[in-house]
Amino acid sequence: MAGFGWFWKAMGSSATANQKKSKTIVSESTKAADRLADAPDTEVVDIARSCIGTGEDRAIVDAPLLLAALREAASRTVGLRPFDVQLQGALRMLVGDVVEMATGEGKTLVGGLTAVGYGLQGKKVHVITVNSFLAGRDEAWMGPLLDFFGLSHGAIREEAGADERRDVYARDVIFTAVNEAGFDVLRDQLITRRADAVRTPADVAVIDEADSVMVDEALVPLVLAGSEPGPAPAGQITDLVRRMEENRHFTVSGDHRSIFLTDEGAAFIEKELGIDSLYGEVGEAGDNADADGDSGEAAPGPLLSQVNVALHAQHLLTRDVHYIVRDGKVALIDNARGRVAELQRWPDGLQAAVEAKEGLKVTDGGRILDQITVQALIGLYPQKCGMTGTAVAASDQLRQFYDLSVSVIEPNVPTKRFDEVDHVFASDEDRDAAVIDHIVEVQGTGQPVLVGTQDIAASERIADALVLRGVDCNVLNAKNHEAEAATIAEAGRPGRVTVSTQMAGRGTDIRLGGSGDAEDAEHARVVDLGGLHVVGVGRFRSQRLDNQLRGRAGRQGDPGSTVFFVSLEDDMVAVGGAGDELTAQPDADGRLEQKKVLQFVDHCQRVTEGQMLDIHATTWKYNKLINDQRQIINARRDAVLDTETAWDDLSLHDVEKAGELTAAGIDHAVLVQAAREIMLYHLDHEWSDHLAYLDDIRESIHLRAIANESPIDEFHRMSIAAFGELAGRAVAKARETFSEAEITAGGVDLGGLGLHKPSATWTYMVNDNPLSSGGGSMMGSIAAMFR
Ligand code: ADP
């Protein structure tokens, strides 16, 4: 950041000034407390309301009094009297910041107070959580506080149908998992009657685990797909691919994100299949490819795509790391959380390829109807704020992508956690042996241990080794996630060992001695033993993620300690340190204690963090373009939904048919709706084709590594050209359909013309852990192509 020192200084000093200011406001609020203590409930509510201005912006005009009223209400309803630091946090969130508050500081209550503050200003609030379990839990917990102020509230349940969702969305403050919020946006973008929409847009998003949502998962596409047979690789291709050899028939990029077919590999397939050229076939997207007139190149054929997905499934996706096989089905593991991602699938071909690889029944492929990234979803909220234990390290991204500032809130009680220096080993084997010895030893003292691993395979490996040594442990991973929250809550009991993948059980607090109220004696015992001991197996791809794990220990002034066991073979070290030389002499246990080794690991992590930021920035450029195009389509959709424009156009185009229909006495409203459905069918279908085409060009740019032109520019050029023709084509097809379709008093029969809407839809997240071998194939290849 050379040259920008003044900027960061200015930022730092304004942060300090804000901190001072909010402390002053909170201490002023304490003075108002007496006045409220004896006031009846209704008066507390009235006082709170009086703190909101009557101007159009409904600004908070008396912050100290408002905070006092919130504190009083929380004590009366939730039974928790907010600490000063919690009021400070709520205050900064009401200004629109992301606040950093450590684990166990009571962020749920801070979020509740913030929601009330916005609610009193007449704003609709969405509290966004990382999963539906937390949305439900937090809503039930904060409900009484919201009731107190007469604010209606609800949580979006994963299982909820359209009617229930519509009802919940209409309320003042709702709690929802980020993916549910996104899926509802997508489904609402496909309605053909306004009344079918479930969402009521909100004014404010209050985002929990803000860095996870807005940075780590920002580019995860939420996808809505419809059933339609997709290009599943034939079993034959799966068999061929299994016989192919790395570095001969294909190469894998150093970061394990992308796989490339070599000429020899292509020749092998061509020979085995007895075809002339794998590249010769013109893809299904041929029509669209013409839009890109000047390149004269066809999109890759379906056969080539099949070979590519089969290679990807075979050589980049690993069972128990990227997916598990359960009940004869492939279940994806959500890398960010190390748990099974229910109802999620990979994009059509890849899912089928993995099923073929595992010898399972290949399910239907599908068609991607629409998609949105988490970042674009968050962008839909006019106002946002957030909270997390680790915001500072994400400041750059939060500012760059969301224009949000970070406020650090000091802990209520000073932290006493001890972070030990890393234990680094040359090999995974030495590291694992040392980590097991370490856990066995600590557990022997009775101190509870939480072990954080990078993936499920590692957690099982560690757990198995512990069992062999006679240590009982709880494993938190995709295979038993239902009990996750309950299990993690007990991870602070004496002698307990809990092995967890990344952030499994996030959002659930670990209290020393256990979760119950009657655990005070146990609490004291665990405090004497040194509190919770956190062991990281491998450093994460950013310091922030390391800190998320470390933050599990030492909550609310409790003692606690953390240590990471690193191997030079870890993904993060291998990727971040690629090309660097390191010579060091291990001791008898294989441990490398030299200072330069420790610095090297930090260096690798910084390099990785830099790569992640670059990938985020470039990938966002790509996503933003799709998102902008979607907004244009949405504006058109809105017009079609809310006006008679479709009927106006179609009836004008085929005056004769329109005349006949009217003469037949069909109700005007029926005709308008029929025209609307015809127009929307084609618009949506063209959009879906467009997305498939974009996927193809992305893939072809990636495969062909076009020289002399930057891939993003090339992508822009081709996608804009194709988009330019989309609407015109939709209208032309709609006119054709209008002339051909049978329209009666019962409406239009699109099925009669073979124009079927998908018989079922499902949603999934394409997850991406860019350091492991591309759990999200698309993301992996986008990332690779933009570097
Ligand atoms: P975080 O999300 O910040 O890790 P939680 O919201 O899960 O923390 O709360 C952690 C624990 O602290 C909960 O058990 C909660 O009951 C408790 N807690 C929160 N606020 C207060 C308070 N003002 N006084 C006492 N206990 C509190």
CSV table of C-alpha atoms in Angstrom, one decimal, residues 223-528:
chain,number,residue,atom,x,y,z
A,223,VAL,CA,-28.6,-21.8,-8.8
A,224,LEU,CA,-32.1,-22.6,-9.7
A,225,ALA,CA,-32.3,-25.5,-12.1
A,226,GLY,CA,-35.1,-27.3,-13.8
A,227,SER,CA,-35.3,-31.0,-14.7
A,228,GLU,CA,-34.5,-31.7,-18.3
A,229,PRO,CA,-32.1,-34.3,-19.5
A,230,GLY,CA,-28.6,-32.8,-19.6
A,231,PRO,CA,-25.4,-33.9,-21.3
A,232,ALA,CA,-24.5,-36.7,-18.9
A,233,PRO,CA,-21.3,-38.4,-20.0
A,234,ALA,CA,-22.0,-41.9,-21.3
A,235,GLY,CA,-20.6,-44.7,-19.2
A,236,GLN,CA,-18.1,-45.4,-22.0
A,237,ILE,CA,-16.5,-42.0,-21.5
A,238,THR,CA,-16.2,-42.5,-17.8
A,239,ASP,CA,-14.4,-45.8,-18.5
A,240,LEU,CA,-12.1,-44.2,-21.0
A,241,VAL,CA,-11.3,-41.4,-18.7
A,242,ARG,CA,-10.4,-43.8,-15.9
A,243,ARG,CA,-7.7,-45.2,-18.1
A,244,MET,CA,-6.1,-41.9,-18.9
A,245,GLU,CA,-2.8,-40.9,-17.3
A,246,GLU,CA,-1.9,-37.6,-15.8
A,247,ASN,CA,0.8,-35.6,-17.6
A,248,ARG,CA,0.3,-37.8,-20.7
A,249,HIS,CA,-3.4,-37.6,-21.5
A,250,PHE,CA,-4.2,-34.6,-19.4
A,251,THR,CA,-2.5,-32.2,-17.1
A,252,VAL,CA,-3.7,-30.7,-13.8
A,253,SER,CA,-2.9,-27.1,-13.0
A,254,GLY,CA,-0.6,-26.6,-10.1
A,255,ASP,CA,-3.3,-25.4,-7.8
A,256,HIS,CA,-5.5,-28.4,-8.6
A,257,ARG,CA,-8.3,-26.3,-9.9
A,258,SER,CA,-8.3,-27.1,-13.6
A,259,ILE,CA,-7.7,-30.0,-15.8
A,260,PHE,CA,-6.6,-29.8,-19.4
A,261,LEU,CA,-6.8,-32.5,-22.1
A,262,THR,CA,-3.5,-32.9,-24.0
A,263,ASP,CA,-3.3,-33.6,-27.7
A,264,GLU,CA,-2.4,-37.1,-26.8
A,265,GLY,CA,-5.4,-37.4,-24.6
A,266,ALA,CA,-7.7,-36.1,-27.3
A,267,ALA,CA,-6.2,-38.6,-29.8
A,268,PHE,CA,-6.7,-41.4,-27.3
A,269,ILE,CA,-10.4,-40.6,-27.0
A,270,GLU,CA,-10.8,-40.2,-30.7
A,271,LYS,CA,-9.2,-43.5,-31.4
A,272,GLU,CA,-11.2,-45.4,-28.7
A,273,LEU,CA,-14.5,-43.9,-29.9
A,274,GLY,CA,-13.5,-44.2,-33.5
A,275,ILE,CA,-14.3,-40.6,-34.4
A,276,ASP,CA,-12.4,-38.1,-36.5
A,277,SER,CA,-12.1,-35.2,-34.1
A,278,LEU,CA,-13.3,-34.5,-30.6
A,279,TYR,CA,-13.2,-30.8,-31.5
A,280,GLY,CA,-14.9,-31.0,-34.8
A,281,GLU,CA,-18.4,-31.4,-33.6
A,282,VAL,CA,-20.5,-28.2,-33.3
A,283,GLY,CA,-22.1,-27.7,-30.0
A,284,GLU,CA,-25.7,-27.3,-29.2
A,285,ALA,CA,-25.1,-23.7,-28.6
A,286,GLY,CA,-24.3,-23.4,-32.3
A,287,ASP,CA,-27.1,-20.8,-32.8
A,288,ASN,CA,-25.8,-18.7,-30.2
A,289,ALA,CA,-22.2,-19.0,-31.2
A,290,ASP,CA,-23.1,-17.4,-34.4
A,291,ALA,CA,-23.9,-14.3,-32.5
A,292,ASP,CA,-20.2,-14.0,-32.1
A,293,GLY,CA,-19.8,-13.6,-35.9
A,294,ASP,CA,-16.2,-12.5,-36.2
A,295,SER,CA,-14.4,-15.2,-34.3
A,296,GLY,CA,-15.9,-17.8,-36.5
A,297,GLU,CA,-15.3,-20.4,-33.9
A,298,ALA,CA,-18.0,-22.8,-32.7
A,299,ALA,CA,-18.5,-23.5,-29.0
A,300,PRO,CA,-17.0,-26.8,-27.9
A,301,GLY,CA,-19.1,-29.7,-28.8
A,302,PRO,CA,-21.0,-31.7,-26.2
A,303,LEU,CA,-18.6,-34.6,-26.5
A,304,LEU,CA,-15.7,-32.5,-25.6
A,305,SER,CA,-17.7,-31.1,-22.6
A,306,GLN,CA,-18.5,-34.6,-21.6
A,307,VAL,CA,-14.9,-35.6,-21.6
A,308,ASN,CA,-14.0,-32.6,-19.6
A,309,VAL,CA,-16.6,-33.1,-16.9
A,310,ALA,CA,-15.7,-36.8,-16.7
A,311,LEU,CA,-12.0,-35.9,-16.3
A,312,HIS,CA,-12.9,-33.3,-13.7
A,313,ALA,CA,-15.1,-35.8,-11.8
A,314,GLN,CA,-12.4,-38.5,-12.0
A,315,HIS,CA,-9.3,-36.6,-11.2
A,316,LEU,CA,-10.2,-33.4,-9.3
A,317,LEU,CA,-13.1,-34.5,-7.1
A,318,THR,CA,-12.3,-36.7,-4.3
A,319,ARG,CA,-14.7,-38.8,-2.4
A,320,ASP,CA,-15.1,-37.7,1.3
A,321,VAL,CA,-13.4,-34.4,0.5
A,322,HIS,CA,-15.7,-33.0,-2.1
A,323,TYR,CA,-18.6,-35.3,-1.7
A,324,ILE,CA,-19.8,-38.4,0.1
A,325,VAL,CA,-21.8,-41.3,-1.1
A,326,ARG,CA,-24.8,-41.9,1.1
A,327,ASP,CA,-27.8,-44.1,0.4
A,328,GLY,CA,-26.6,-44.6,-3.2
A,329,LYS,CA,-26.5,-40.9,-3.9
A,330,VAL,CA,-23.8,-38.4,-4.2
A,331,ALA,CA,-24.1,-35.7,-1.6
A,332,LEU,CA,-22.0,-32.6,-2.0
A,333,ILE,CA,-20.0,-31.3,0.8
A,334,ASP,CA,-20.2,-27.7,1.4
A,335,ASN,CA,-16.5,-26.8,1.6
A,336,ALA,CA,-17.1,-23.6,3.5
A,337,ARG,CA,-18.8,-25.5,6.3
A,338,GLY,CA,-17.6,-29.0,5.9
A,339,ARG,CA,-21.1,-30.4,5.9
A,340,VAL,CA,-23.4,-32.0,3.5
A,341,ALA,CA,-25.1,-29.4,1.3
A,342,GLU,CA,-28.7,-30.7,1.2
A,343,LEU,CA,-30.6,-30.4,-2.0
A,344,GLN,CA,-27.5,-29.1,-3.8
A,345,ARG,CA,-26.1,-30.5,-7.0
A,346,TRP,CA,-23.3,-29.7,-9.2
A,347,PRO,CA,-24.1,-28.3,-12.6
A,348,ASP,CA,-25.8,-30.9,-14.7
A,349,GLY,CA,-23.0,-32.7,-16.4
A,350,LEU,CA,-20.7,-32.8,-13.5
A,351,GLN,CA,-23.2,-34.3,-11.1
A,352,ALA,CA,-23.9,-37.1,-13.5
A,353,ALA,CA,-20.2,-37.6,-14.1
A,354,VAL,CA,-19.5,-38.1,-10.4
A,355,GLU,CA,-22.4,-40.5,-10.3
A,356,ALA,CA,-21.0,-42.4,-13.2
A,357,LYS,CA,-17.6,-42.4,-11.6
A,358,GLU,CA,-19.0,-43.9,-8.4
A,359,GLY,CA,-21.0,-46.5,-10.4
A,360,LEU,CA,-24.3,-45.0,-9.1
A,361,LYS,CA,-27.5,-44.6,-11.0
A,362,VAL,CA,-27.1,-41.4,-13.1
A,363,THR,CA,-29.9,-39.0,-12.2
A,364,ASP,CA,-31.4,-36.7,-14.7
A,365,GLY,CA,-29.5,-33.7,-15.8
A,366,GLY,CA,-31.0,-30.4,-15.6
A,367,ARG,CA,-31.2,-27.0,-17.1
A,368,ILE,CA,-29.9,-24.0,-15.3
A,369,LEU,CA,-32.9,-21.6,-15.2
A,370,ASP,CA,-31.2,-18.8,-13.4
A,371,GLN,CA,-28.5,-18.0,-10.9
A,372,ILE,CA,-27.3,-15.2,-8.6
A,373,THR,CA,-24.1,-14.8,-6.6
A,374,VAL,CA,-24.3,-14.1,-2.9
A,375,GLN,CA,-22.5,-10.8,-3.6
A,376,ALA,CA,-25.2,-9.8,-6.1
A,377,LEU,CA,-27.9,-10.9,-3.7
A,378,ILE,CA,-26.5,-8.7,-0.9
A,379,GLY,CA,-26.3,-5.9,-3.4
A,380,LEU,CA,-30.1,-5.9,-3.7
A,381,TYR,CA,-30.4,-4.5,-0.2
A,382,PRO,CA,-30.3,-0.7,-0.2
A,383,GLN,CA,-28.7,-0.7,3.3
A,384,LYS,CA,-26.6,-3.3,4.9
A,385,CYS,CA,-24.6,-3.8,8.1
A,386,GLY,CA,-23.0,-6.9,9.7
A,387,MET,CA,-21.3,-8.5,12.5
A,388,THR,CA,-18.5,-11.1,12.8
A,389,GLY,CA,-15.6,-12.1,15.0
A,390,THR,CA,-13.2,-11.4,12.2
A,391,ALA,CA,-14.0,-8.3,10.2
A,392,VAL,CA,-10.8,-6.3,10.3
A,393,ALA,CA,-8.9,-8.7,8.1
A,394,ALA,CA,-11.7,-8.5,5.6
A,395,SER,CA,-11.8,-4.7,5.6
A,396,ASP,CA,-10.3,-4.3,2.2
A,397,GLN,CA,-12.9,-6.5,0.6
A,398,LEU,CA,-15.8,-5.1,2.5
A,399,ARG,CA,-14.9,-1.6,1.4
A,400,GLN,CA,-14.0,-2.5,-2.2
A,401,PHE,CA,-17.1,-4.6,-2.9
A,402,TYR,CA,-19.7,-3.3,-0.6
A,403,ASP,CA,-18.5,0.2,0.5
A,404,LEU,CA,-18.8,-0.9,4.1
A,405,SER,CA,-16.6,0.2,7.0
A,406,VAL,CA,-15.5,-1.9,9.9
A,407,SER,CA,-15.8,-0.9,13.6
A,408,VAL,CA,-13.9,-2.9,16.2
A,409,ILE,CA,-15.8,-3.4,19.4
A,410,GLU,CA,-13.6,-4.3,22.4
A,411,PRO,CA,-14.5,-7.4,24.3
A,412,ASN,CA,-16.7,-7.1,27.4
A,413,VAL,CA,-14.0,-8.8,29.5
A,414,PRO,CA,-10.4,-8.6,28.2
A,415,THR,CA,-9.2,-11.8,26.4
A,416,LYS,CA,-6.9,-14.1,28.1
A,417,ARG,CA,-6.4,-16.5,25.3
A,418,PHE,CA,-2.9,-17.8,24.6
A,419,ASP,CA,-1.9,-18.5,21.0
A,420,GLU,CA,1.0,-20.8,20.8
A,421,VAL,CA,3.5,-20.6,17.9
A,422,ASP,CA,2.9,-23.0,15.0
A,423,HIS,CA,4.3,-26.5,15.1
A,424,VAL,CA,5.6,-27.1,11.5
A,425,PHE,CA,6.5,-30.4,10.0
A,426,ALA,CA,8.0,-31.4,6.7
A,427,SER,CA,5.4,-34.1,5.9
A,428,ASP,CA,1.8,-34.8,6.6
A,429,GLU,CA,2.8,-38.0,8.2
A,430,ASP,CA,5.0,-36.4,10.8
A,431,ARG,CA,2.5,-33.7,11.4
A,432,ASP,CA,-0.4,-36.2,12.0
A,433,ALA,CA,1.7,-38.2,14.4
A,434,ALA,CA,2.6,-35.1,16.4
A,435,VAL,CA,-0.9,-33.8,16.4
A,436,ILE,CA,-2.2,-37.1,17.8
A,437,ASP,CA,0.4,-37.2,20.5
A,438,HIS,CA,-0.4,-33.6,21.4
A,439,ILE,CA,-4.2,-34.2,21.7
A,440,VAL,CA,-3.7,-37.4,23.7
A,441,GLU,CA,-1.5,-35.6,26.1
A,442,VAL,CA,-3.8,-32.5,26.6
A,443,GLN,CA,-6.9,-34.7,26.9
A,444,GLY,CA,-5.1,-36.7,29.6
A,445,THR,CA,-5.1,-33.6,31.8
A,446,GLY,CA,-8.9,-33.2,31.5
A,447,GLN,CA,-8.7,-30.1,29.4
A,448,PRO,CA,-11.3,-30.0,26.6
A,449,VAL,CA,-9.9,-30.0,23.1
A,450,LEU,CA,-11.5,-28.7,19.9
A,451,VAL,CA,-9.7,-29.9,16.8
A,452,GLY,CA,-10.3,-28.0,13.5
A,453,THR,CA,-9.4,-29.7,10.2
A,454,GLN,CA,-9.4,-28.6,6.6
A,455,ASP,CA,-11.8,-31.3,5.3
A,456,ILE,CA,-13.8,-34.4,6.2
A,457,ALA,CA,-11.1,-36.8,5.2
A,458,ALA,CA,-8.7,-35.2,7.6
A,459,SER,CA,-11.2,-35.1,10.4
A,460,GLU,CA,-11.9,-38.8,10.0
A,461,ARG,CA,-8.2,-39.6,9.8
A,462,ILE,CA,-7.6,-37.7,13.0
A,463,ALA,CA,-10.6,-39.2,14.8
A,464,ASP,CA,-9.6,-42.8,13.8
A,465,ALA,CA,-6.1,-42.3,15.0
A,466,LEU,CA,-7.4,-41.0,18.3
A,467,VAL,CA,-9.7,-43.9,18.8
A,468,LEU,CA,-6.8,-46.3,18.3
A,469,ARG,CA,-5.1,-44.4,21.1
A,470,GLY,CA,-8.1,-44.9,23.3
A,471,VAL,CA,-9.4,-41.4,23.1
A,472,ASP,CA,-13.1,-41.0,22.6
A,473,CYS,CA,-14.1,-38.1,20.4
A,474,ASN,CA,-17.1,-36.4,18.7
A,475,VAL,CA,-16.7,-35.8,15.0
A,476,LEU,CA,-18.6,-32.9,13.5
A,477,ASN,CA,-18.8,-33.2,9.8
A,478,ALA,CA,-21.2,-33.8,7.0
A,479,LYS,CA,-22.3,-37.2,8.2
A,480,ASN,CA,-23.9,-36.1,11.4
A,481,HIS,CA,-24.7,-32.5,11.0
A,482,GLU,CA,-28.1,-32.6,12.6
A,483,ALA,CA,-26.5,-33.0,16.0
A,484,GLU,CA,-23.8,-30.5,15.3
A,485,ALA,CA,-25.1,-27.6,17.2
A,486,ALA,CA,-25.9,-29.7,20.2
A,487,THR,CA,-22.6,-31.4,20.1
A,488,ILE,CA,-20.5,-28.3,19.8
A,489,ALA,CA,-22.3,-26.7,22.7
A,490,GLU,CA,-20.9,-29.5,24.9
A,491,ALA,CA,-17.4,-29.2,23.5
A,492,GLY,CA,-16.3,-27.4,26.6
A,493,ARG,CA,-16.9,-30.3,29.0
A,494,PRO,CA,-13.9,-31.7,30.9
A,495,GLY,CA,-12.0,-34.3,28.9
A,496,ARG,CA,-14.1,-33.8,25.8
A,497,VAL,CA,-12.4,-34.0,22.4
A,498,THR,CA,-14.3,-32.6,19.4
A,499,VAL,CA,-13.0,-32.9,15.9
A,500,SER,CA,-14.7,-30.5,13.5
A,501,THR,CA,-14.2,-29.6,9.9
A,502,GLN,CA,-13.6,-26.0,9.4
A,503,MET,CA,-16.4,-24.0,10.8
A,504,ALA,CA,-18.9,-26.8,11.5
A,505,GLY,CA,-21.3,-25.8,14.3
A,506,ARG,CA,-20.7,-22.1,13.6
A,507,GLY,CA,-22.8,-19.7,15.5
A,508,THR,CA,-23.1,-22.0,18.5
A,509,ASP,CA,-21.2,-20.9,21.6
A,510,ILE,CA,-18.9,-23.2,23.5
A,511,ARG,CA,-19.2,-22.6,27.2
A,512,LEU,CA,-16.7,-24.1,29.5
A,513,GLY,CA,-18.1,-26.9,31.5
A,514,GLY,CA,-21.0,-27.5,29.1
A,515,SER,CA,-24.1,-25.6,28.0
A,516,GLY,CA,-26.5,-26.2,30.9
A,517,ASP,CA,-27.2,-23.8,33.7
A,518,ALA,CA,-26.2,-26.2,36.4
A,519,GLU,CA,-22.6,-26.5,35.1
A,520,ASP,CA,-21.0,-23.9,37.3
A,521,ALA,CA,-18.8,-26.3,39.2
A,522,GLU,CA,-17.7,-27.9,36.0
A,523,HIS,CA,-17.0,-24.4,34.6
A,524,ALA,CA,-14.6,-23.6,37.5
A,525,ARG,CA,-12.9,-27.0,37.0
A,526,VAL,CA,-12.3,-26.3,33.3
A,527,VAL,CA,-11.1,-22.8,34.0
A,528,ASP,CA,-8.5,-24.3,36.4
